[in-house]
Amino acid sequence: MKTYLVTGGAGFIGSNFIIYMLNKYSDVKIINIDSLTYAGNLENLKSIENNKNHVFIQADICDKEAIAKIFADNDIDYVVNFAAESHVDRSIKNPEIFVKTNVLGTVTLLDAAKKAWTISDDKYKEGVKYLQVSTDEVYGSLGSEGFFREDTPLDPHSPYSASKSSADMFVKAYGDTYKFPINITRCSNNYGPFQFPEKLIPLIINNALNKKDLPIYGDGMQIRDWLYVEDHCKAIDMVVRDGRLGEVYNVGGHNERTNITIVKTIIEYIKDNVDSEVSENLIKYVEDRKGHDRRYGIAPDKIKADLGWYPETTFEVGIKKTIKWYLENMDWMKNVTSGEYQNYYEKMYSNK
Ligand code: NAD
Ligand code: TYD
């Protein structure tokens, strides 16, 4: 029985990962710590609430004592760190919390894991590993050609990607300095169930269903490389189990689309299947994001060659599954868009 300490497990990818793992394995225990920010929602974990192999603890990854106690009380084999402030627009408005959670939080976790796992100088408990869930955004922005590889220099532009890059550097430093057993995964944009509707795909689905404006930043020709969230979960599972220590693995499925294409795809589906009054007339071009990265594109060759990972869900299938999920979970959407988020949303778009 392996014990995973999963952080940020009430958020989008973290909750999908926990559900994926508990459905796949009966011999893993997951300790899920999450501070439940606006982006964390225990409703995401409803389908596994009675599973005895899942334990939820509300805690902040920056809280040294709380994290040390969790390591003292549990025999942890793996740390998978999802917890983060994850939205670029928020980072532009308020960078400080990104430094706190994404950088200081990561160092706090690394340090607690190192203390708990040390047997003697630079020697650790057998088989343990710390995996940092990072992003392709640390590599910056591409021109029309080429892809991000693991040795592409880091060149972050937003406060979000700067904080994720800093965290990656600390994880690497722990590997280099203390021979600490680490991996870093850098994945492209995810989509799927439980994604908070401040991100492009769920925001457009929600607004289209409510016949609200569909905001497109700038010319809408920015490119993102979209991956269905379950394929990301599969990659993380493989890297934790079999990733070579110290290595970085890029994760992506060569599925690049412009933002405007994504928005039109969602409109078309909703128009044909849900509400014939939804149309491209809802599209509203708004002021561009500051420092907006033009193109992301991942070369996933290393994770394919080393671990045999490949994406199972095509975009055509994944986007339909995702829209259907949001349609069947309108209460979830209502719950997470009430209160704090609604105020934030009004502020964000009232001046655009
Ligand atoms: P999310 O914003 O949906 O979830 C983040 C979770 O972390 C929330 O549950 C939140 O409550 C929790 N959290 C925030 N601050 C915390 C703190 N100080 N202590 C404990 N918990 C805290 O994010 P996501 O989209 O699920 O992303 C998860 C991870 O994957 C992040 O590290 C992100 O950088 C990375 N990532 C995301 C994408 C993507 O497309 N969403 C792509 C690649 C990598
Ligand atoms: P987002 O989902 O915020 O992810 P990221 O910035 O981490 O890639 O945005 C995806 C793309 O969609 C990005 O180029 C910004 C753009 N975008 C819009 O055009 N309109 C929106 O309302 C949002 C939220 C994003």
Short mmCIF file of C-alpha atoms and ligand atoms in Angstrom, two decimals:
data_model
loop_
_atom_site.label_atom_id
_atom_site.label_comp_id
_atom_site.label_asym_id
_atom_site.label_seq_id
_atom_site.Cartn_x
_atom_site.Cartn_y
_atom_site.Cartn_z
CA MET A 1 0.00 0.00 0.00
CA LYS A 2 1.57 3.30 -1.10
CA THR A 3 0.58 6.53 0.58
CA TYR A 4 0.36 9.69 -1.53
CA LEU A 5 0.29 13.17 -0.09
CA VAL A 6 -1.66 15.07 -2.74
CA THR A 7 -1.89 18.84 -2.34
CA GLY A 8 -4.57 20.94 -4.02
CA GLY A 9 -6.77 17.86 -4.34
CA ALA A 10 -9.99 19.87 -4.18
CA GLY A 11 -9.05 21.85 -7.29
CA PHE A 12 -9.53 20.97 -10.94
CA ILE A 13 -6.65 18.63 -11.80
CA GLY A 14 -6.02 17.47 -8.22
CA SER A 15 -9.58 16.20 -7.79
CA ASN A 16 -9.50 14.48 -11.18
CA PHE A 17 -6.19 12.84 -10.19
CA ILE A 18 -7.54 11.54 -6.88
CA ILE A 19 -10.66 10.11 -8.56
CA TYR A 20 -8.50 8.57 -11.32
CA MET A 21 -6.15 6.92 -8.80
CA LEU A 22 -8.84 5.58 -6.46
CA ASN A 23 -10.83 4.16 -9.36
CA LYS A 24 -7.72 2.53 -10.80
CA TYR A 25 -6.02 1.14 -7.69
CA SER A 26 -7.38 -0.39 -4.52
CA ASP A 27 -3.95 -0.40 -2.86
CA VAL A 28 -3.20 3.32 -2.69
CA LYS A 29 -4.00 5.68 0.17
CA ILE A 30 -4.38 9.37 -0.57
CA ILE A 31 -3.98 12.12 1.97
CA ASN A 32 -5.41 15.20 0.33
CA ILE A 33 -4.47 18.58 1.73
CA ASP A 34 -6.08 21.71 0.42
CA SER A 35 -6.67 25.11 1.98
CA LEU A 36 -9.94 25.46 0.01
CA THR A 37 -9.38 28.79 -1.70
CA TYR A 38 -12.02 30.05 -4.17
CA ALA A 39 -10.72 27.34 -6.56
CA GLY A 40 -11.01 24.41 -4.16
CA ASN A 41 -14.35 22.67 -3.83
CA LEU A 42 -14.99 19.45 -1.90
CA GLU A 43 -18.04 18.85 -4.08
CA ASN A 44 -15.50 17.75 -6.72
CA LEU A 45 -14.76 14.69 -4.59
CA LYS A 46 -18.33 13.60 -3.98
CA SER A 47 -17.97 10.42 -6.05
CA ILE A 48 -15.26 9.10 -3.71
CA GLU A 49 -16.48 10.55 -0.39
CA ASN A 50 -17.04 7.10 1.12
CA ASN A 51 -13.74 5.68 -0.07
CA LYS A 52 -11.67 4.82 3.02
CA ASN A 53 -8.44 5.25 1.08
CA HIS A 54 -9.04 9.02 0.82
CA VAL A 55 -8.43 11.34 3.77
CA PHE A 56 -9.02 15.08 3.48
CA ILE A 57 -7.20 17.59 5.67
CA GLN A 58 -7.79 21.31 5.31
CA ALA A 59 -4.34 22.89 5.48
CA ASP A 60 -2.22 25.52 3.79
CA ILE A 61 0.97 24.24 2.14
CA CYS A 62 2.76 27.30 3.57
CA ASP A 63 1.90 26.21 7.13
CA LYS A 64 5.14 24.54 8.32
CA GLU A 65 3.71 23.08 11.55
CA ALA A 66 0.61 21.66 9.90
CA ILE A 67 2.67 20.05 7.11
CA ALA A 68 5.25 18.66 9.56
CA LYS A 69 2.43 17.12 11.61
CA ILE A 70 0.94 15.45 8.53
CA PHE A 71 4.35 13.88 7.78
CA ALA A 72 4.75 12.86 11.44
CA ASP A 73 1.29 11.25 11.58
CA ASN A 74 1.51 9.39 8.26
CA ASP A 75 4.02 7.17 6.51
CA ILE A 76 4.11 9.05 3.21
CA ASP A 77 5.74 7.54 0.12
CA TYR A 78 5.01 10.17 -2.51
CA VAL A 79 4.20 13.87 -2.60
CA VAL A 80 2.30 15.17 -5.64
CA ASN A 81 2.10 18.95 -5.42
CA PHE A 82 -0.82 20.41 -7.36
CA ALA A 83 -1.62 23.19 -4.88
CA ALA A 84 -1.17 26.56 -6.52
CA GLU A 85 -2.71 29.81 -7.51
CA SER A 86 -3.31 28.93 -11.14
CA HIS A 87 -4.94 31.79 -13.03
CA VAL A 88 -2.78 34.13 -15.12
CA ASP A 89 -5.28 37.03 -15.01
CA ARG A 90 -5.36 36.93 -11.22
CA SER A 91 -1.54 36.88 -11.11
CA ILE A 92 -1.45 40.07 -13.17
CA LYS A 93 -3.76 41.78 -10.66
CA ASN A 94 -2.16 40.37 -7.50
CA PRO A 95 1.25 38.67 -7.89
CA GLU A 96 2.08 38.37 -4.18
CA ILE A 97 -0.19 35.42 -3.35
CA PHE A 98 1.41 33.58 -6.29
CA VAL A 99 4.84 33.98 -4.71
CA LYS A 100 3.49 32.86 -1.36
CA THR A 101 1.61 29.73 -2.43
CA ASN A 102 3.53 28.68 -5.51
CA VAL A 103 7.09 29.42 -4.36
CA LEU A 104 7.08 29.48 -0.54
CA GLY A 105 4.48 26.69 -0.39
CA THR A 106 6.63 24.48 -2.63
CA VAL A 107 9.75 25.10 -0.53
CA THR A 108 7.78 24.36 2.66
CA LEU A 109 6.65 21.03 1.22
CA LEU A 110 10.11 20.13 -0.07
CA ASP A 111 11.63 20.88 3.30
CA ALA A 112 9.02 18.93 5.27
CA ALA A 113 9.38 15.92 2.94
CA LYS A 114 13.17 16.07 3.14
CA LYS A 115 13.11 16.15 6.95
CA ALA A 116 10.60 13.30 7.15
CA TRP A 117 12.37 11.10 4.59
CA THR A 118 16.03 11.62 5.60
CA ILE A 119 17.83 8.53 6.92
CA SER A 120 21.32 10.02 6.90
CA ASP A 121 23.06 12.80 4.94
CA ASP A 122 21.59 12.77 1.39
CA LYS A 123 20.07 9.32 2.00
CA TYR A 124 16.32 8.93 2.01
CA LYS A 125 13.73 6.33 2.83
CA GLU A 126 13.58 3.69 0.08
CA GLY A 127 11.35 4.46 -2.92
CA VAL A 128 10.08 7.90 -1.94
CA LYS A 129 9.55 10.72 -4.42
CA TYR A 130 8.41 14.33 -4.63
CA LEU A 131 6.62 15.24 -7.87
CA GLN A 132 6.08 18.89 -8.78
CA VAL A 133 3.14 19.50 -11.11
CA SER A 134 4.37 22.31 -13.32
CA THR A 135 3.27 23.88 -16.57
CA ASP A 136 4.46 24.52 -20.12
CA GLU A 137 4.00 28.24 -19.40
CA VAL A 138 7.45 28.28 -17.72
CA TYR A 139 9.00 28.05 -21.21
CA GLY A 140 7.46 31.33 -22.36
CA SER A 141 5.98 31.79 -25.81
CA LEU A 142 6.72 30.16 -29.19
CA GLY A 143 6.73 31.63 -32.68
CA SER A 144 4.83 29.81 -35.40
CA GLU A 145 7.37 26.93 -35.48
CA GLY A 146 8.98 24.53 -33.00
CA PHE A 147 7.95 23.02 -29.68
CA PHE A 148 8.86 23.22 -26.00
CA ARG A 149 11.32 20.45 -25.07
CA GLU A 150 12.56 19.63 -21.58
CA ASP A 151 15.82 21.52 -22.28
CA THR A 152 14.09 24.64 -23.65
CA PRO A 153 15.31 27.51 -21.43
CA LEU A 154 12.77 28.82 -18.94
CA ASP A 155 11.45 32.22 -20.03
CA PRO A 156 8.33 33.04 -18.02
CA HIS A 157 6.36 36.19 -18.79
CA SER A 158 3.42 36.36 -16.39
CA PRO A 159 3.67 36.53 -12.59
CA TYR A 160 1.96 33.09 -12.61
CA SER A 161 4.56 31.48 -14.87
CA ALA A 162 7.37 33.32 -13.02
CA SER A 163 6.17 31.79 -9.75
CA LYS A 164 5.88 28.31 -11.30
CA SER A 165 9.39 28.66 -12.79
CA SER A 166 10.80 29.70 -9.41
CA ALA A 167 9.16 26.70 -7.79
CA ASP A 168 10.65 24.41 -10.47
CA MET A 169 14.10 25.86 -9.77
CA PHE A 170 13.75 25.07 -6.06
CA VAL A 171 12.65 21.52 -6.83
CA LYS A 172 15.66 21.12 -9.14
CA ALA A 173 17.93 22.65 -6.47
CA TYR A 174 16.75 20.07 -3.92
CA GLY A 175 17.55 17.34 -6.43
CA ASP A 176 20.97 18.79 -7.28
CA THR A 177 22.06 19.89 -3.79
CA TYR A 178 20.65 17.19 -1.54
CA LYS A 179 20.19 14.34 -4.08
CA PHE A 180 16.54 14.59 -3.13
CA PRO A 181 14.34 12.24 -5.23
CA ILE A 182 12.27 14.51 -7.46
CA ASN A 183 10.45 14.71 -10.78
CA ILE A 184 8.87 17.69 -12.50
CA THR A 185 6.06 17.39 -15.03
CA ARG A 186 5.27 20.30 -17.36
CA CYS A 187 1.89 19.91 -18.95
CA SER A 188 0.02 21.95 -21.54
CA ASN A 189 -3.46 23.46 -20.99
CA ASN A 190 -5.94 20.99 -19.46
CA TYR A 191 -9.69 20.85 -19.91
CA GLY A 192 -12.42 18.58 -18.52
CA PRO A 193 -14.81 18.24 -15.56
CA PHE A 194 -14.43 20.41 -12.43
CA GLN A 195 -12.42 23.21 -14.06
CA PHE A 196 -13.21 26.54 -12.43
CA PRO A 197 -15.10 28.79 -14.86
CA GLU A 198 -12.53 31.56 -14.87
CA LYS A 199 -10.50 29.51 -17.40
CA LEU A 200 -11.32 29.74 -21.10
CA ILE A 201 -13.24 26.51 -21.80
CA PRO A 202 -15.60 26.37 -18.78
CA LEU A 203 -16.07 30.14 -18.90
CA ILE A 204 -17.19 30.00 -22.52
CA ILE A 205 -19.46 27.00 -21.87
CA ASN A 206 -21.08 28.71 -18.88
CA ASN A 207 -21.52 32.06 -20.62
CA ALA A 208 -22.88 30.50 -23.80
CA LEU A 209 -25.44 28.47 -21.82
CA ASN A 210 -26.50 31.72 -20.13
CA LYS A 211 -26.36 33.70 -23.39
CA LYS A 212 -23.77 36.08 -21.94
CA ASP A 213 -20.91 37.74 -23.85
CA LEU A 214 -18.03 35.44 -24.79
CA PRO A 215 -14.89 37.50 -24.10
CA ILE A 216 -11.99 36.97 -26.53
CA TYR A 217 -8.74 38.66 -25.54
CA GLY A 218 -7.04 40.60 -28.34
CA ASP A 219 -7.37 39.02 -31.79
CA GLY A 220 -8.17 35.50 -30.49
CA MET A 221 -5.35 34.01 -32.56
CA GLN A 222 -3.27 32.91 -29.54
CA ILE A 223 -2.60 29.18 -29.57
CA ARG A 224 -2.83 26.74 -26.66
CA ASP A 225 -2.08 22.98 -26.73
CA TRP A 226 -5.13 21.33 -25.11
CA LEU A 227 -5.05 18.02 -23.22
CA TYR A 228 -7.99 16.18 -21.65
CA VAL A 229 -7.40 16.17 -17.88
CA GLU A 230 -7.53 12.37 -17.51
CA ASP A 231 -4.55 12.04 -19.86
CA HIS A 232 -2.60 14.39 -17.59
CA CYS A 233 -3.60 12.27 -14.57
CA LYS A 234 -2.34 9.16 -16.38
CA ALA A 235 0.99 10.88 -17.07
CA ILE A 236 1.44 11.89 -13.43
CA ASP A 237 0.67 8.35 -12.26
CA MET A 238 3.31 6.99 -14.66
CA VAL A 239 5.96 9.54 -13.68
CA VAL A 240 5.45 8.93 -9.95
CA ARG A 241 5.81 5.18 -10.47
CA ASP A 242 8.48 4.95 -13.14
CA GLY A 243 9.93 8.40 -13.90
CA ARG A 244 13.74 8.52 -13.74
CA LEU A 245 14.76 10.45 -10.63
CA GLY A 246 15.75 14.07 -11.23
CA GLU A 247 14.08 14.24 -14.64
CA VAL A 248 11.63 16.72 -16.13
CA TYR A 249 8.82 15.32 -18.33
CA ASN A 250 6.79 17.43 -20.73
CA VAL A 251 3.16 16.32 -21.14
CA GLY A 252 1.02 17.26 -24.14
CA GLY A 253 -0.84 15.70 -27.03
CA HIS A 254 0.00 17.90 -30.06
CA ASN A 255 -3.45 19.43 -30.04
CA GLU A 256 -2.89 23.10 -30.82
CA ARG A 257 -5.89 25.36 -31.45
CA THR A 258 -6.41 29.10 -31.59
CA ASN A 259 -8.65 30.53 -28.89
CA ILE A 260 -11.21 31.65 -31.46
CA THR A 261 -11.41 28.08 -32.83
CA ILE A 262 -12.08 26.77 -29.32
CA VAL A 263 -14.82 29.31 -28.76
CA LYS A 264 -16.47 28.61 -32.13
CA THR A 265 -16.34 24.84 -31.49
CA ILE A 266 -18.19 25.29 -28.19
CA ILE A 267 -20.78 27.63 -29.75
CA GLU A 268 -21.44 25.17 -32.55
CA TYR A 269 -21.98 22.24 -30.19
CA ILE A 270 -24.32 24.17 -27.91
CA LYS A 271 -26.22 25.62 -30.87
CA ASP A 272 -26.72 22.18 -32.46
CA ASN A 273 -27.43 20.21 -29.28
CA VAL A 274 -28.74 22.51 -26.57
CA ASP A 275 -30.03 25.92 -27.61
CA SER A 276 -30.43 27.00 -31.24
CA GLU A 277 -30.38 30.67 -30.21
CA VAL A 278 -26.73 30.50 -29.15
CA SER A 279 -24.60 31.95 -31.94
CA GLU A 280 -21.33 33.68 -32.79
CA ASN A 281 -23.10 36.99 -32.13
CA LEU A 282 -22.23 36.42 -28.46
CA ILE A 283 -18.50 36.74 -29.21
CA LYS A 284 -17.07 39.95 -27.81
CA TYR A 285 -13.48 40.98 -28.59
CA VAL A 286 -12.07 42.65 -25.47
CA GLU A 287 -8.79 44.29 -24.47
CA ASP A 288 -5.85 41.89 -24.70
CA ARG A 289 -4.25 40.32 -21.62
CA LYS A 290 -1.03 42.13 -20.62
CA GLY A 291 2.07 40.22 -21.75
CA HIS A 292 -0.16 37.63 -23.45
CA ASP A 293 1.86 34.59 -24.60
CA ARG A 294 1.16 33.89 -28.26
CA ARG A 295 1.70 30.16 -28.65
CA TYR A 296 2.35 27.10 -26.48
CA GLY A 297 3.23 23.73 -28.01
CA ILE A 298 4.66 20.71 -26.19
CA ALA A 299 7.00 18.04 -27.56
CA PRO A 300 5.97 14.95 -25.52
CA ASP A 301 8.64 12.66 -27.06
CA LYS A 302 10.50 11.96 -23.82
CA ILE A 303 7.52 10.76 -21.77
CA LYS A 304 6.42 8.64 -24.74
CA ALA A 305 9.86 7.07 -25.18
CA ASP A 306 10.67 6.61 -21.46
CA LEU A 307 7.31 5.65 -20.04
CA GLY A 308 5.08 4.75 -23.00
CA TRP A 309 2.61 7.57 -22.23
CA TYR A 310 0.26 8.72 -24.96
CA PRO A 311 -2.98 10.72 -24.85
CA GLU A 312 -6.11 8.56 -25.11
CA THR A 313 -8.79 11.19 -25.60
CA THR A 314 -8.88 13.17 -28.83
CA PHE A 315 -10.00 16.79 -28.66
CA GLU A 316 -13.17 15.99 -30.63
CA VAL A 317 -14.22 13.41 -28.05
CA GLY A 318 -12.91 15.31 -25.01
CA ILE A 319 -14.64 18.60 -25.73
CA LYS A 320 -18.01 16.87 -26.22
CA LYS A 321 -17.55 14.94 -22.96
CA THR A 322 -16.64 18.16 -21.21
CA ILE A 323 -19.61 20.20 -22.48
CA LYS A 324 -21.95 17.32 -21.57
CA TRP A 325 -20.44 17.16 -18.09
CA TYR A 326 -21.09 20.87 -17.50
CA LEU A 327 -24.63 20.48 -18.82
CA GLU A 328 -25.28 17.62 -16.42
CA ASN A 329 -23.70 19.51 -13.52
CA MET A 330 -25.34 22.90 -13.69
CA ASP A 331 -25.66 22.94 -9.87
CA TRP A 332 -21.90 22.59 -9.53
CA MET A 333 -21.47 25.56 -11.83
CA LYS A 334 -24.05 27.57 -9.89
CA ASN A 335 -22.33 26.79 -6.58
CA VAL A 336 -18.83 27.74 -7.67
CA THR A 337 -19.91 30.89 -9.52
CA SER A 338 -21.80 32.32 -6.56
CA GLY A 339 -20.25 34.64 -3.99
CA GLU A 340 -16.62 35.62 -4.22
CA TYR A 341 -16.13 34.49 -7.77
CA GLN A 342 -19.13 36.38 -9.06
CA ASN A 343 -17.75 39.61 -7.56
CA TYR A 344 -14.39 38.89 -9.12
CA TYR A 345 -15.98 38.17 -12.48
CA GLU A 346 -17.95 41.42 -12.47
CA LYS A 347 -14.77 43.38 -11.64
CA MET A 348 -12.71 41.62 -14.29
CA TYR A 349 -15.04 42.21 -17.18
CA SER A 350 -16.84 45.42 -16.31
CA ASN A 351 -13.95 47.50 -17.67
CA LYS A 352 -13.35 45.47 -20.84
P1 NAD B 1 -6.90 25.02 -9.47
O1 NAD B 1 -6.76 26.49 -9.27
O2 NAD B 1 -8.17 24.48 -10.04
O3 NAD B 1 -6.69 24.27 -8.07
C1 NAD B 1 -5.71 24.65 -7.16
C2 NAD B 1 -6.05 24.00 -5.81
O4 NAD B 1 -5.01 24.34 -4.88
C3 NAD B 1 -7.37 24.49 -5.20
O5 NAD B 1 -8.10 23.40 -4.70
C4 NAD B 1 -6.92 25.40 -4.06
O6 NAD B 1 -7.84 25.46 -2.98
C5 NAD B 1 -5.60 24.77 -3.66
N1 NAD B 1 -4.69 25.72 -3.01
C6 NAD B 1 -4.38 26.97 -3.42
N2 NAD B 1 -3.54 27.54 -2.55
C7 NAD B 1 -3.28 26.62 -1.59
C8 NAD B 1 -2.47 26.60 -0.43
N3 NAD B 1 -1.72 27.66 -0.10
N4 NAD B 1 -2.43 25.48 0.32
C9 NAD B 1 -3.19 24.40 0.00
N5 NAD B 1 -3.99 24.36 -1.09
C10 NAD B 1 -4.03 25.46 -1.86
O7 NAD B 1 -5.65 24.58 -10.33
P2 NAD B 1 -5.50 23.41 -11.41
O8 NAD B 1 -5.88 23.94 -12.72
O9 NAD B 1 -6.11 22.19 -10.87
O10 NAD B 1 -3.92 23.25 -11.41
C11 NAD B 1 -3.27 22.34 -10.52
C12 NAD B 1 -1.78 22.40 -10.75
O11 NAD B 1 -1.49 22.04 -12.10
C13 NAD B 1 -1.18 23.80 -10.54
O12 NAD B 1 0.06 23.63 -9.89
C14 NAD B 1 -1.00 24.32 -11.95
O13 NAD B 1 0.08 25.22 -12.01
C15 NAD B 1 -0.71 23.05 -12.72
N6 NAD B 1 -1.10 23.04 -14.15
C16 NAD B 1 -2.36 23.42 -14.52
C17 NAD B 1 -2.72 23.37 -15.87
C18 NAD B 1 -4.12 23.75 -16.32
O14 NAD B 1 -4.37 23.80 -17.53
N7 NAD B 1 -5.07 23.97 -15.43
C19 NAD B 1 -1.79 22.94 -16.83
C20 NAD B 1 -0.51 22.55 -16.40
C21 NAD B 1 -0.19 22.61 -15.06
P1 TYD B 2 -6.71 30.41 -19.67
O1 TYD B 2 -7.79 29.39 -19.68
O2 TYD B 2 -6.74 31.50 -18.65
O3 TYD B 2 -5.34 29.59 -19.59
P2 TYD B 2 -3.80 30.12 -19.77
O4 TYD B 2 -3.78 31.59 -19.77
O5 TYD B 2 -3.15 29.54 -18.56
O6 TYD B 2 -3.34 29.51 -21.06
O7 TYD B 2 -6.66 31.08 -21.10
C1 TYD B 2 -6.48 30.32 -22.27
C2 TYD B 2 -6.36 31.27 -23.44
O8 TYD B 2 -7.65 31.92 -23.62
C3 TYD B 2 -5.39 32.40 -23.20
O9 TYD B 2 -4.74 32.71 -24.44
C4 TYD B 2 -6.24 33.57 -22.77
C5 TYD B 2 -7.52 33.35 -23.51
N1 TYD B 2 -8.76 33.80 -22.85
C6 TYD B 2 -9.68 34.60 -23.56
O10 TYD B 2 -9.48 34.96 -24.74
N2 TYD B 2 -10.83 34.97 -22.93
C7 TYD B 2 -11.10 34.62 -21.63
O11 TYD B 2 -12.17 35.01 -21.11
C8 TYD B 2 -10.16 33.81 -20.93
C9 TYD B 2 -10.41 33.39 -19.51
C10 TYD B 2 -9.01 33.41 -21.60
#
